[in-house]
Every structure is written in structure tokens, then in C-alpha cells.
mmCIF file of C-alpha atoms in Angstrom:
data_model
loop_
_atom_site.group_PDB
_atom_site.id
_atom_site.type_symbol
_atom_site.label_atom_id
_atom_site.label_comp_id
_atom_site.label_asym_id
_atom_site.label_seq_id
_atom_site.Cartn_x
_atom_site.Cartn_y
_atom_site.Cartn_z
ATOM 1 C CA MET A 843 -2.259 -3.471 -13.153
ATOM 2 C CA ALA A 844 0.911 -2.455 -15.001
ATOM 3 C CA SER A 845 1.834 0.557 -12.839
ATOM 4 C CA ASP A 846 4.119 0.021 -9.848
ATOM 5 C CA ILE A 847 3.126 3.289 -8.130
ATOM 6 C CA ILE A 848 -0.244 5.060 -8.412
ATOM 7 C CA CYS A 849 -1.220 8.493 -7.113
ATOM 8 C CA ILE A 850 -4.946 8.968 -6.471
ATOM 9 C CA GLN A 851 -6.898 12.154 -5.830
ATOM 10 C CA GLU A 852 -10.536 12.578 -4.802
ATOM 11 C CA HIS A 853 -11.183 9.040 -3.628
ATOM 12 C CA TRP A 854 -14.071 10.465 -1.547
ATOM 13 C CA LEU A 855 -13.523 8.021 1.316
ATOM 14 C CA TYR A 856 -13.744 8.686 5.028
ATOM 15 C CA GLU A 857 -11.275 7.281 7.565
ATOM 16 C CA PHE A 858 -13.419 4.261 8.421
ATOM 17 C CA GLN A 859 -13.824 3.452 4.697
ATOM 18 C CA LYS A 860 -10.153 3.363 3.701
ATOM 19 C CA GLN A 861 -10.012 -0.429 3.596
ATOM 20 C CA VAL A 862 -12.314 -0.544 0.551
ATOM 21 C CA LEU A 863 -9.337 0.433 -1.623
ATOM 22 C CA GLY A 864 -7.667 -2.900 -0.821
ATOM 23 C CA PRO A 865 -9.808 -5.063 -3.152
ATOM 24 C CA VAL A 866 -9.681 -2.351 -5.839
ATOM 25 C CA LEU A 867 -5.861 -2.317 -5.784
ATOM 26 C CA PRO A 868 -4.845 -5.908 -4.948
ATOM 27 C CA ASN A 869 -1.239 -6.731 -4.076
ATOM 28 C CA MET A 870 -0.541 -3.095 -3.294
ATOM 29 C CA ASP A 871 0.290 -1.253 -0.081
ATOM 30 C CA MET A 872 -0.760 2.360 0.278
ATOM 31 C CA HIS A 873 -0.524 5.611 2.186
ATOM 32 C CA ILE A 874 -3.970 7.238 2.473
ATOM 33 C CA ARG A 875 -5.372 10.432 3.902
ATOM 34 C CA CYS A 876 -9.022 11.454 3.938
ATOM 35 C CA SER A 877 -10.899 14.693 4.389
ATOM 36 C CA ASP A 878 -11.530 13.756 8.038
ATOM 37 C CA THR A 879 -8.063 12.372 8.846
ATOM 38 C CA ASN A 880 -7.232 15.140 11.302
ATOM 39 C CA GLU A 881 -10.787 15.540 12.579
ATOM 40 C CA GLU A 882 -12.947 12.451 12.182
ATOM 41 C CA ILE A 883 -16.680 12.932 11.825
ATOM 42 C CA ASP A 884 -19.497 10.745 13.058
ATOM 43 C CA ASN A 885 -20.618 8.091 10.562
ATOM 44 C CA PHE A 886 -24.281 8.798 11.368
ATOM 45 C CA LYS A 887 -25.961 10.520 8.413
ATOM 46 C CA LEU A 888 -22.680 11.075 6.620
ATOM 47 C CA PRO A 889 -22.550 13.750 3.939
ATOM 48 C CA ARG A 890 -21.250 12.854 0.514
ATOM 49 C CA GLY A 891 -17.536 12.132 0.512
ATOM 50 C CA LYS A 892 -15.057 14.685 -0.708
ATOM 51 C CA GLY A 893 -11.367 15.061 -1.424
ATOM 52 C CA GLY A 894 -8.854 12.539 -0.200
ATOM 53 C CA VAL A 895 -5.464 11.488 -1.568
ATOM 54 C CA ALA A 896 -3.581 8.198 -1.704
ATOM 55 C CA ILE A 897 -0.316 6.754 -2.964
ATOM 56 C CA ALA A 898 -0.346 3.013 -3.729
ATOM 57 C CA TRP A 899 2.658 0.862 -4.597
ATOM 58 C CA LYS A 900 3.231 -2.805 -5.393
ATOM 59 C CA ASN A 901 3.845 -4.669 -2.158
ATOM 60 C CA HIS A 902 7.207 -6.011 -3.332
ATOM 61 C CA LEU A 903 8.444 -2.395 -3.132
ATOM 62 C CA THR A 904 7.372 -1.970 0.505
ATOM 63 C CA PRO A 905 10.895 -2.445 1.983
ATOM 64 C CA SER A 906 12.050 0.546 -0.087
ATOM 65 C CA VAL A 907 9.071 2.836 0.623
ATOM 66 C CA GLN A 908 8.899 5.132 3.646
ATOM 67 C CA GLU A 909 5.871 7.291 4.367
ATOM 68 C CA ILE A 910 6.584 10.978 4.958
ATOM 69 C CA GLN A 911 4.571 12.430 7.824
ATOM 70 C CA SER A 912 4.573 15.981 6.441
ATOM 71 C CA GLY A 913 1.470 17.187 4.640
ATOM 72 C CA ASN A 914 -2.240 17.424 5.352
ATOM 73 C CA ASN A 915 -5.468 15.847 4.096
ATOM 74 C CA ARG A 916 -4.702 17.233 0.613
ATOM 75 C CA ILE A 917 -0.997 16.418 0.414
ATOM 76 C CA ILE A 918 0.846 13.173 1.110
ATOM 77 C CA ALA A 919 4.338 12.029 0.208
ATOM 78 C CA VAL A 920 6.471 8.897 0.279
ATOM 79 C CA GLU A 921 10.178 8.283 -0.034
ATOM 80 C CA LEU A 922 11.460 5.545 -2.336
ATOM 81 C CA LYS A 923 14.935 4.457 -1.280
ATOM 82 C CA SER A 924 17.122 3.345 -4.168
ATOM 83 C CA PRO A 925 20.583 4.131 -5.586
ATOM 84 C CA PHE A 926 19.067 7.529 -6.367
ATOM 85 C CA ASN A 927 16.324 8.311 -3.884
ATOM 86 C CA LEU A 928 12.903 9.501 -5.014
ATOM 87 C CA CYS A 929 10.400 11.669 -3.193
ATOM 88 C CA ILE A 930 6.869 11.315 -4.594
ATOM 89 C CA ILE A 931 4.255 13.905 -3.643
ATOM 90 C CA CYS A 932 0.540 13.447 -4.339
ATOM 91 C CA VAL A 933 -1.580 16.605 -4.101
ATOM 92 C CA TYR A 934 -5.194 17.642 -4.516
ATOM 93 C CA MET A 935 -5.217 21.435 -4.536
ATOM 94 C CA PRO A 936 -8.262 23.452 -3.397
ATOM 95 C CA THR A 937 -10.777 24.706 -5.926
ATOM 96 C CA ASN A 938 -11.997 28.264 -6.357
ATOM 97 C CA ASN A 939 -15.392 27.541 -4.783
ATOM 98 C CA SER A 940 -15.109 29.346 -1.459
ATOM 99 C CA GLY A 941 -13.927 32.630 -0.052
ATOM 100 C CA ASP A 942 -11.033 30.912 1.718
ATOM 101 C CA SER A 943 -9.768 29.133 -1.390
ATOM 102 C CA TYR A 944 -6.844 31.533 -1.885
ATOM 103 C CA LEU A 945 -5.607 31.008 1.681
ATOM 104 C CA GLU A 946 -6.056 27.234 1.392
ATOM 105 C CA TYR A 947 -4.204 27.171 -1.917
ATOM 106 C CA THR A 948 -1.253 29.174 -0.586
ATOM 107 C CA GLU A 949 -1.153 26.999 2.535
ATOM 108 C CA CYS A 950 -0.848 23.894 0.349
ATOM 109 C CA LEU A 951 1.896 25.577 -1.677
ATOM 110 C CA ASP A 952 3.784 26.286 1.557
ATOM 111 C CA ILE A 953 3.564 22.616 2.549
ATOM 112 C CA ILE A 954 4.816 21.492 -0.869
ATOM 113 C CA SER A 955 7.643 24.034 -0.676
ATOM 114 C CA SER A 956 8.605 22.724 2.769
ATOM 115 C CA ILE A 957 8.789 19.141 1.490
ATOM 116 C CA PHE A 958 10.855 20.283 -1.488
ATOM 117 C CA SER A 959 13.303 22.183 0.715
ATOM 118 C CA THR A 960 13.710 19.119 2.964
ATOM 119 C CA TYR A 961 14.250 16.456 0.297
ATOM 120 C CA SER A 962 15.301 18.168 -2.937
ATOM 121 C CA ALA A 963 19.008 18.154 -2.026
ATOM 122 C CA THR A 964 19.129 14.363 -1.593
ATOM 123 C CA HIS A 965 16.173 13.122 -3.650
ATOM 124 C CA ARG A 966 14.736 13.403 -7.106
ATOM 125 C CA MET A 967 11.359 15.051 -6.709
ATOM 126 C CA ILE A 968 8.142 13.903 -8.403
ATOM 127 C CA ILE A 969 4.898 15.762 -7.836
ATOM 128 C CA ALA A 970 1.616 14.402 -9.198
ATOM 129 C CA GLY A 971 -2.015 15.208 -8.696
ATOM 130 C CA ASP A 972 -4.862 17.566 -9.410
ATOM 131 C CA PHE A 973 -3.631 21.157 -9.158
ATOM 132 C CA ASN A 974 -6.960 22.761 -10.069
ATOM 133 C CA GLY A 975 -5.006 25.239 -12.128
ATOM 134 C CA THR A 976 -4.160 25.737 -15.782
ATOM 135 C CA LEU A 977 -0.718 26.138 -17.286
ATOM 136 C CA LYS A 978 -0.387 28.517 -20.176
ATOM 137 C CA PRO A 979 -0.298 26.709 -23.545
ATOM 138 C CA PRO A 980 1.451 25.069 -25.216
ATOM 139 C CA ARG A 981 1.748 22.036 -22.950
ATOM 140 C CA ASN A 982 4.240 19.448 -24.157
ATOM 141 C CA TYR A 983 2.785 16.401 -22.375
ATOM 142 C CA LYS A 984 -0.038 14.071 -23.304
ATOM 143 C CA THR A 985 -2.892 12.727 -21.224
ATOM 144 C CA HIS A 986 -4.811 9.613 -22.130
ATOM 145 C CA ASP A 987 -7.931 7.787 -21.061
ATOM 146 C CA ARG A 988 -7.352 4.076 -20.541
ATOM 147 C CA CYS A 989 -10.960 3.335 -19.630
ATOM 148 C CA PRO A 990 -13.484 3.674 -22.507
ATOM 149 C CA SER A 991 -16.388 3.756 -20.037
ATOM 150 C CA ASN A 992 -14.953 6.740 -18.173
ATOM 151 C CA SER A 993 -17.531 9.524 -18.491
ATOM 152 C CA SER A 994 -15.545 11.946 -16.329
ATOM 153 C CA SER A 995 -13.314 14.704 -17.596
ATOM 154 C CA HIS A 996 -10.550 13.370 -15.324
ATOM 155 C CA VAL A 997 -8.055 11.226 -17.216
ATOM 156 C CA PRO A 998 -4.886 9.464 -16.040
ATOM 157 C CA VAL A 999 -1.387 10.782 -16.660
ATOM 158 C CA SER A 1000 1.487 8.293 -16.665
ATOM 159 C CA ALA A 1001 5.265 8.509 -16.496
ATOM 160 C CA LYS A 1002 7.966 5.866 -16.727
ATOM 161 C CA ILE A 1003 11.093 6.043 -14.567
ATOM 162 C CA GLU A 1004 13.648 3.249 -14.227
ATOM 163 C CA VAL A 1005 14.544 2.709 -10.577
ATOM 164 C CA LYS A 1006 16.478 -0.065 -8.858
ATOM 165 C CA ALA A 1007 14.730 -0.682 -5.558
ATOM 166 C CA LYS A 1008 15.025 -3.281 -2.840
ATOM 167 C CA VAL A 1009 12.494 -6.032 -3.471
ATOM 168 C CA LYS A 1010 10.806 -7.856 -0.617
ATOM 169 C CA GLN A 1011 11.505 -11.573 -0.540
ATOM 170 C CA SER A 1012 8.697 -13.476 1.109
ATOM 171 C CA LEU A 1013 9.983 -16.159 3.457
ATOM 172 C CA VAL A 1014 7.370 -18.728 4.438
ATOM 173 C CA LYS A 1015 7.953 -20.146 7.912
ATOM 174 C CA PRO A 1016 6.498 -23.559 8.806
ATOM 175 C CA ASN A 1017 4.585 -22.201 11.810
ATOM 176 C CA SER A 1018 3.297 -19.064 10.115
ATOM 177 C CA ALA A 1019 1.069 -20.649 7.455
ATOM 178 C CA ARG A 1020 -2.670 -20.259 7.582
ATOM 179 C CA GLN A 1021 -4.707 -23.056 9.097
ATOM 180 C CA PHE A 1022 -8.164 -23.990 7.833
ATOM 181 C CA LYS A 1023 -11.091 -25.948 9.216
ATOM 182 C CA PHE A 1024 -13.476 -27.825 6.927
ATOM 183 C CA GLN A 1025 -17.171 -27.010 7.281
ATOM 184 C CA TRP A 1026 -18.511 -30.548 6.805
ATOM 185 C CA LYS A 1027 -22.089 -29.484 7.477
ATOM 186 C CA ASP A 1028 -21.977 -27.573 4.161
ATOM 187 C CA LEU A 1029 -20.641 -30.555 2.198
ATOM 188 C CA ASP A 1030 -21.570 -30.757 -1.485
ATOM 189 C CA SER A 1031 -22.068 -34.522 -1.514
ATOM 190 C CA GLU A 1032 -22.637 -34.743 -5.267
ATOM 191 C CA SER A 1033 -19.320 -33.070 -6.110
ATOM 192 C CA PHE A 1034 -17.562 -35.046 -3.384
ATOM 193 C CA ASN A 1035 -18.754 -38.419 -4.696
ATOM 194 C CA SER A 1036 -18.199 -37.596 -8.359
ATOM 195 C CA PHE A 1037 -14.618 -36.481 -7.708
ATOM 196 C CA ILE A 1038 -13.806 -39.704 -5.845
ATOM 197 C CA LYS A 1039 -15.358 -41.829 -8.618
ATOM 198 C CA GLU A 1040 -13.266 -40.082 -11.274
ATOM 199 C CA GLU A 1041 -10.081 -40.630 -9.273
ATOM 200 C CA LEU A 1042 -10.864 -44.301 -8.662
ATOM 201 C CA CYS A 1043 -11.582 -44.891 -12.347
ATOM 202 C CA GLN A 1044 -8.100 -43.660 -13.251
ATOM 203 C CA TYR A 1045 -6.316 -45.751 -10.604
ATOM 204 C CA ASN A 1046 -5.622 -49.483 -10.749
ATOM 205 C CA ILE A 1047 -5.540 -50.806 -7.200
ATOM 206 C CA GLU A 1048 -4.260 -54.271 -8.155
ATOM 207 C CA LYS A 1049 -0.990 -52.899 -9.561
ATOM 208 C CA HIS A 1050 0.049 -51.212 -6.311
ATOM 209 C CA SER A 1051 0.978 -52.302 -2.826
ATOM 210 C CA LEU A 1052 -1.276 -51.996 0.194
ATOM 211 C CA GLU A 1053 0.648 -48.979 1.545
ATOM 212 C CA GLU A 1054 0.420 -47.195 -1.815
ATOM 213 C CA ASN A 1055 -3.325 -47.861 -2.040
ATOM 214 C CA ILE A 1056 -3.920 -46.479 1.454
ATOM 215 C CA GLN A 1057 -1.872 -43.388 0.635
ATOM 216 C CA PHE A 1058 -3.804 -42.920 -2.612
ATOM 217 C CA LEU A 1059 -7.171 -43.151 -0.822
ATOM 218 C CA CYS A 1060 -6.069 -40.616 1.804
ATOM 219 C CA ASN A 1061 -4.908 -38.171 -0.869
ATOM 220 C CA CYS A 1062 -8.101 -38.743 -2.847
ATOM 221 C CA LEU A 1063 -10.260 -37.881 0.181
ATOM 222 C CA LYS A 1064 -8.193 -34.761 0.871
ATOM 223 C CA LYS A 1065 -8.532 -33.555 -2.723
ATOM 224 C CA ALA A 1066 -12.269 -34.247 -2.746
ATOM 225 C CA ALA A 1067 -12.695 -32.315 0.502
ATOM 226 C CA ALA A 1068 -10.779 -29.365 -0.922
ATOM 227 C CA VAL A 1069 -13.140 -29.322 -3.922
ATOM 228 C CA ALA A 1070 -16.512 -30.013 -2.283
ATOM 229 C CA VAL A 1071 -16.201 -28.797 1.327
ATOM 230 C CA PRO A 1072 -15.965 -25.088 2.166
ATOM 231 C CA SER A 1073 -13.415 -24.075 4.784
ATOM 232 C CA LYS A 1074 -12.760 -21.156 7.087
ATOM 233 C CA ILE A 1075 -9.529 -19.732 8.458
ATOM 234 C CA ILE A 1076 -8.872 -20.547 12.112
ATOM 235 C CA LYS A 1077 -5.314 -19.211 12.292
ATOM 236 C CA LEU A 1078 -3.638 -16.364 10.418
ATOM 237 C CA LYS A 1079 -0.020 -15.440 9.928
ATOM 238 C CA GLY A 1080 0.924 -12.634 12.288
ATOM 239 C CA PRO A 1081 -0.877 -11.636 15.493
ATOM 240 C CA LYS A 1082 -3.131 -14.111 17.304
ATOM 241 C CA PHE A 1083 -6.182 -11.969 16.590
ATOM 242 C CA LYS A 1084 -7.556 -11.967 13.051
ATOM 243 C CA ALA A 1085 -6.092 -8.680 11.919
ATOM 244 C CA SER A 1086 -7.011 -7.019 8.655
ATOM 245 C CA PRO A 1087 -4.322 -5.970 6.139
ATOM 246 C CA THR A 1088 -4.759 -2.362 7.285
ATOM 247 C CA THR A 1089 -4.155 -3.312 10.929
ATOM 248 C CA LEU A 1090 -1.114 -5.390 9.996
ATOM 249 C CA SER A 1091 0.400 -2.477 8.080
ATOM 250 C CA LEU A 1092 -0.232 -0.101 11.010
ATOM 251 C CA LEU A 1093 1.293 -2.656 13.379
ATOM 252 C CA GLN A 1094 4.407 -2.816 11.210
ATOM 253 C CA ILE A 1095 4.608 0.992 11.210
ATOM 254 C CA CYS A 1096 4.416 0.973 15.040
ATOM 255 C CA LYS A 1097 7.313 -1.469 15.220
ATOM 256 C CA GLU A 1098 9.397 0.632 12.842
ATOM 257 C CA LYS A 1099 8.660 3.861 14.744
ATOM 258 C CA TYR A 1100 9.557 2.202 18.051
ATOM 259 C CA GLN A 1101 12.854 0.869 16.703
ATOM 260 C CA LEU A 1102 13.662 4.306 15.288
ATOM 261 C CA TRP A 1103 12.902 5.943 18.647
ATOM 262 C CA LYS A 1104 14.927 3.275 20.473
ATOM 263 C CA SER A 1105 17.953 3.619 18.175
ATOM 264 C CA ASN A 1106 18.006 7.389 18.795
ATOM 265 C CA GLY A 1107 18.202 7.064 22.582
ATOM 266 C CA LYS A 1108 14.515 7.122 23.596
ATOM 267 C CA HIS A 1109 14.428 10.877 24.062
ATOM 268 C CA ASP A 1110 11.394 13.156 24.263
ATOM 269 C CA ASP A 1111 11.729 14.295 20.660
ATOM 270 C CA HIS A 1112 9.867 13.991 17.393
ATOM 271 C CA PHE A 1113 10.740 10.274 17.188
ATOM 272 C CA MET A 1114 8.722 9.671 20.356
ATOM 273 C CA PHE A 1115 5.886 11.796 18.959
ATOM 274 C CA ASP A 1116 5.878 9.731 15.742
ATOM 275 C CA LYS A 1117 5.797 6.518 17.809
ATOM 276 C CA ILE A 1118 2.861 7.736 19.903
ATOM 277 C CA LEU A 1119 1.001 8.871 16.784
ATOM 278 C CA ALA A 1120 1.534 5.473 15.122
ATOM 279 C CA GLN A 1121 0.276 3.658 18.237
ATOM 280 C CA ARG A 1122 -2.749 5.940 18.376
ATOM 281 C CA ASN A 1123 -3.593 5.211 14.737
ATOM 282 C CA LEU A 1124 -3.262 1.468 15.394
ATOM 283 C CA ARG A 1125 -5.597 1.562 18.402
ATOM 284 C CA LYS A 1126 -8.068 3.702 16.461
ATOM 285 C CA GLN A 1127 -8.130 1.194 13.580
ATOM 286 C CA MET A 1128 -8.517 -1.769 15.959
ATOM 287 C CA ARG A 1129 -11.430 -0.128 17.772
ATOM 288 C CA ARG A 1130 -13.074 0.683 14.449
ATOM 289 C CA GLU A 1131 -12.765 -2.914 13.226
ATOM 290 C CA GLN A 1132 -14.065 -4.272 16.535
ATOM 291 C CA TYR A 1133 -17.090 -1.996 16.250
ATOM 292 C CA LEU A 1134 -17.775 -3.110 12.663
ATOM 293 C CA ASP A 1135 -17.383 -6.757 13.675
ATOM 294 C CA ARG A 1136 -19.873 -6.353 16.534
ATOM 295 C CA ALA A 1137 -22.358 -4.518 14.312
ATOM 296 C CA HIS A 1138 -22.097 -7.222 11.629
ATOM 297 C CA PHE A 1139 -22.544 -9.993 14.207
ATOM 298 C CA TYR A 1140 -25.603 -8.405 15.831
ATOM 299 C CA LYS A 1141 -27.165 -7.812 12.403
ATOM 300 C CA GLU A 1142 -26.572 -11.453 11.515
ATOM 301 C CA VAL A 1143 -28.206 -12.538 14.790
ATOM 302 C CA MET A 1144 -31.291 -10.433 14.063
ATOM 303 C CA ASP A 1145 -31.559 -11.406 10.383
ATOM 304 C CA ASN A 1146 -30.864 -15.147 10.767
ATOM 305 C CA PRO A 1147 -31.777 -16.277 14.290
ATOM 306 C CA SER A 1148 -30.889 -19.880 15.074
ATOM 307 C CA ASN A 1149 -29.657 -22.069 17.911
ATOM 308 C CA GLU A 1150 -26.114 -21.812 16.587
ATOM 309 C CA MET A 1151 -26.240 -18.003 16.529
ATOM 310 C CA PHE A 1152 -27.748 -17.992 20.029
ATOM 311 C CA HIS A 1153 -24.914 -20.095 21.443
ATOM 312 C CA ARG A 1154 -22.359 -17.944 19.628
ATOM 313 C CA LEU A 1155 -23.875 -14.904 21.311
ATOM 314 C CA ILE A 1156 -23.698 -16.614 24.726
ATOM 315 C CA ARG A 1157 -20.064 -17.641 24.225
ATOM 316 C CA ARG A 1158 -19.192 -14.161 23.000
ATOM 317 C CA ASN A 1159 -20.676 -12.513 26.086
ATOM 318 C CA ARG A 1160 -19.127 -15.032 28.467
ATOM 319 C CA GLY A 1161 -15.707 -14.436 26.993
ATOM 320 C CA ASN A 1162 -15.755 -10.713 27.754
ATOM 321 C CA ARG A 1163 -15.236 -10.054 31.452
ATOM 322 C CA ASN A 1164 -15.344 -6.289 31.124
ATOM 323 C CA LYS A 1165 -19.030 -6.024 30.224
ATOM 324 C CA ASP A 1166 -20.747 -7.386 33.341
ATOM 325 C CA SER A 1167 -23.863 -5.408 34.152
ATOM 326 C CA MET A 1168 -23.579 -3.342 37.306
ATOM 327 C CA CYS A 1169 -27.342 -3.074 37.507
ATOM 328 C CA ILE A 1170 -30.318 -4.804 35.924
ATOM 329 C CA MET A 1171 -34.040 -4.110 36.144
ATOM 330 C CA GLU A 1172 -36.345 -6.926 37.261
ATOM 331 C CA ASN A 1173 -40.056 -6.365 37.838
ATOM 332 C CA ASP A 1174 -39.499 -2.606 37.707
ATOM 333 C CA GLU A 1175 -36.885 -2.859 40.475
ATOM 334 C CA LEU A 1176 -33.162 -2.152 40.144
ATOM 335 C CA GLN A 1177 -30.966 -5.056 41.271
ATOM 336 C CA TYR A 1178 -27.330 -4.206 42.106
ATOM 337 C CA SER A 1179 -26.265 -7.394 43.873
ATOM 338 C CA PRO A 1180 -24.602 -10.029 41.647
ATOM 339 C CA MET A 1181 -26.177 -12.765 43.765
ATOM 340 C CA VAL A 1182 -29.658 -11.385 43.160
ATOM 341 C CA GLN A 1183 -28.961 -10.854 39.450
ATOM 342 C CA THR A 1184 -28.120 -14.541 38.942
#
């Protein structure tokens, strides 16, 4: 994707669905709000999605991007720190489909005005989005449709601004690399053998020393395993638990909010409120991912029962000390004693 920063309106996602934008916009970080951000709804019999705004930027710009907490589920903003600072606002204004549309529209205008009054003196302001309003002609800008299969009346609008921003330099530490484990039970023996045969045909053992031949055979086996044996991640960079990109970004926000609160004296002010809000969002995301992981695991157990899945279930339950049953029913009698339950 050629654009460094993208503003999205009407993504129609709920809070628990935000992570689906990750594969759609690879190598990009984002600030997202949904229609249920301030008041989440139950995911049982969900209605069709509506609204939602997002600002996505290339991840090498992340050190220069700061999310602005002002706004609502229709308005979000970010600050791009550079020699001349930018404030980018993404809006999705209400439509004229309800009796409260005028009040909602003016409320959104008040929020935009507040952001402008806060940042316009020190930042260059950019506002993008769907205003659900019409400017009087003539309009001196052009819109274009980059996707021939787009059957919607919504088309993208682009702008080019030259900005010098701080670029993130990725430093790879020796102990922070991912670790993999080969799944030898799923070995593709045909590919494994054919790869080794091809390597041996191109190598003359008689022209090399014993140490070189041993090293060649070891490397050949490693390459063949990488081609023919699937692997799974057993260790990730970052926290010990296998955190998703969304959780990692929220964890980084928590660290930044804590450092900001700490540097300002740890007072009971808005810095503490921002820290608490960031921690709350992190815990909410972790609980959501744990729930989805449990649901996926139980579905897999029911759909593909096997001895391996059974033992995984046993190990999973043994590893959680907080879910011991206080009471079980045996022969229509309630048993409360742990000794009797065993």
C-alpha cells in the first residue's frame, strides 16, 4: 500500500472484532474506535455493524505518532510529531436519518472545534472523513476510485504532504527472537527425501574434509526440515504469554501512560486517569482474547476428539488452580468435600 497514513470511516466493526483490520492493513499500526467503544454490547445475536472510525499508519512512523484521547465513537485524532507537528482528525458525521441527528451533528462539531482550539496554535490541522454534507459547487478537488470492482458510491480521496518524521529502527536482540518447534509427526517425507537427494547430487564429498562433510550434512538436514516439516512458535518476542499485536500495542500504551504519570509527579490528575483507562483497555482486550481462545479450543475438542486433545484438556484444567469445583453432583447428591470428590 502506497499511503503512509489512512483514515477509515464506517468499518462496521465491534470492539471485539477490531483485530480483523490487522491482516487487511499489514505493517500498519492503528487507532480505532467502534460504535460500541463507550458502551460494549453483547456479542450474542449481534445486529449488523454500523459506523466506526480508524486511523492507520505505517509502523515505522509509530515513534512519531501519539493518539489523542479527545473525541467519541465518530471522531478520533492522532498527533504526528515532526519539525512541524501535524494533527490528523478522522470523522464520520451523523446522517439525517433520525430526529436527534441535528443534536448529534452539532455535538460532533463541538468536539472538532475543541480539538482545533487545543492544537491549531502549535500544529497543522488535517481533517478527513465522511461529513454527510454537501459543499456548494464548484468544488476544486478531485476524487478517484482506485478499485475497479468497487460498486459503492464511496470513493477514496488522497493528499500528499511531505513530512520529516522520526523513523523507528528495529533492533533485534539475541534473546528476543522467536523460537520454533518442528512438528515431526506432520513430516512430508517425499519433499524431505527429494530435497536431500538434490543437495547431495550437487556436493562432492571426496573433495572436502571430514569436518566440512559433517557440517554440510547438518546444514542439509536443517534446510530439508525447514522445507518439509511444519513448525509452531513456542516463544515470542515480548511478554511470556503469546500476546496478539493488539495486546502488545495496548501494553506499550500502558507503559507510556505510566511513564507520563510518573514524570509529572504521580498526582491524582488527568495523567492518572489516562493511565487507569489504558490499563482497563489492556485488561479488557486480554480477557476478550482469553475467551476467544477458550471457545476455539473447546470447539476443536468437540469437532476433532482424540487422545491428544483429551490430554491437552486435562493439562489445561490442571494448570488452572482458580477453577476447582466447590461442589459436584454424584448419584443425585451434592458433594462438597474435596476428599469425597476425588
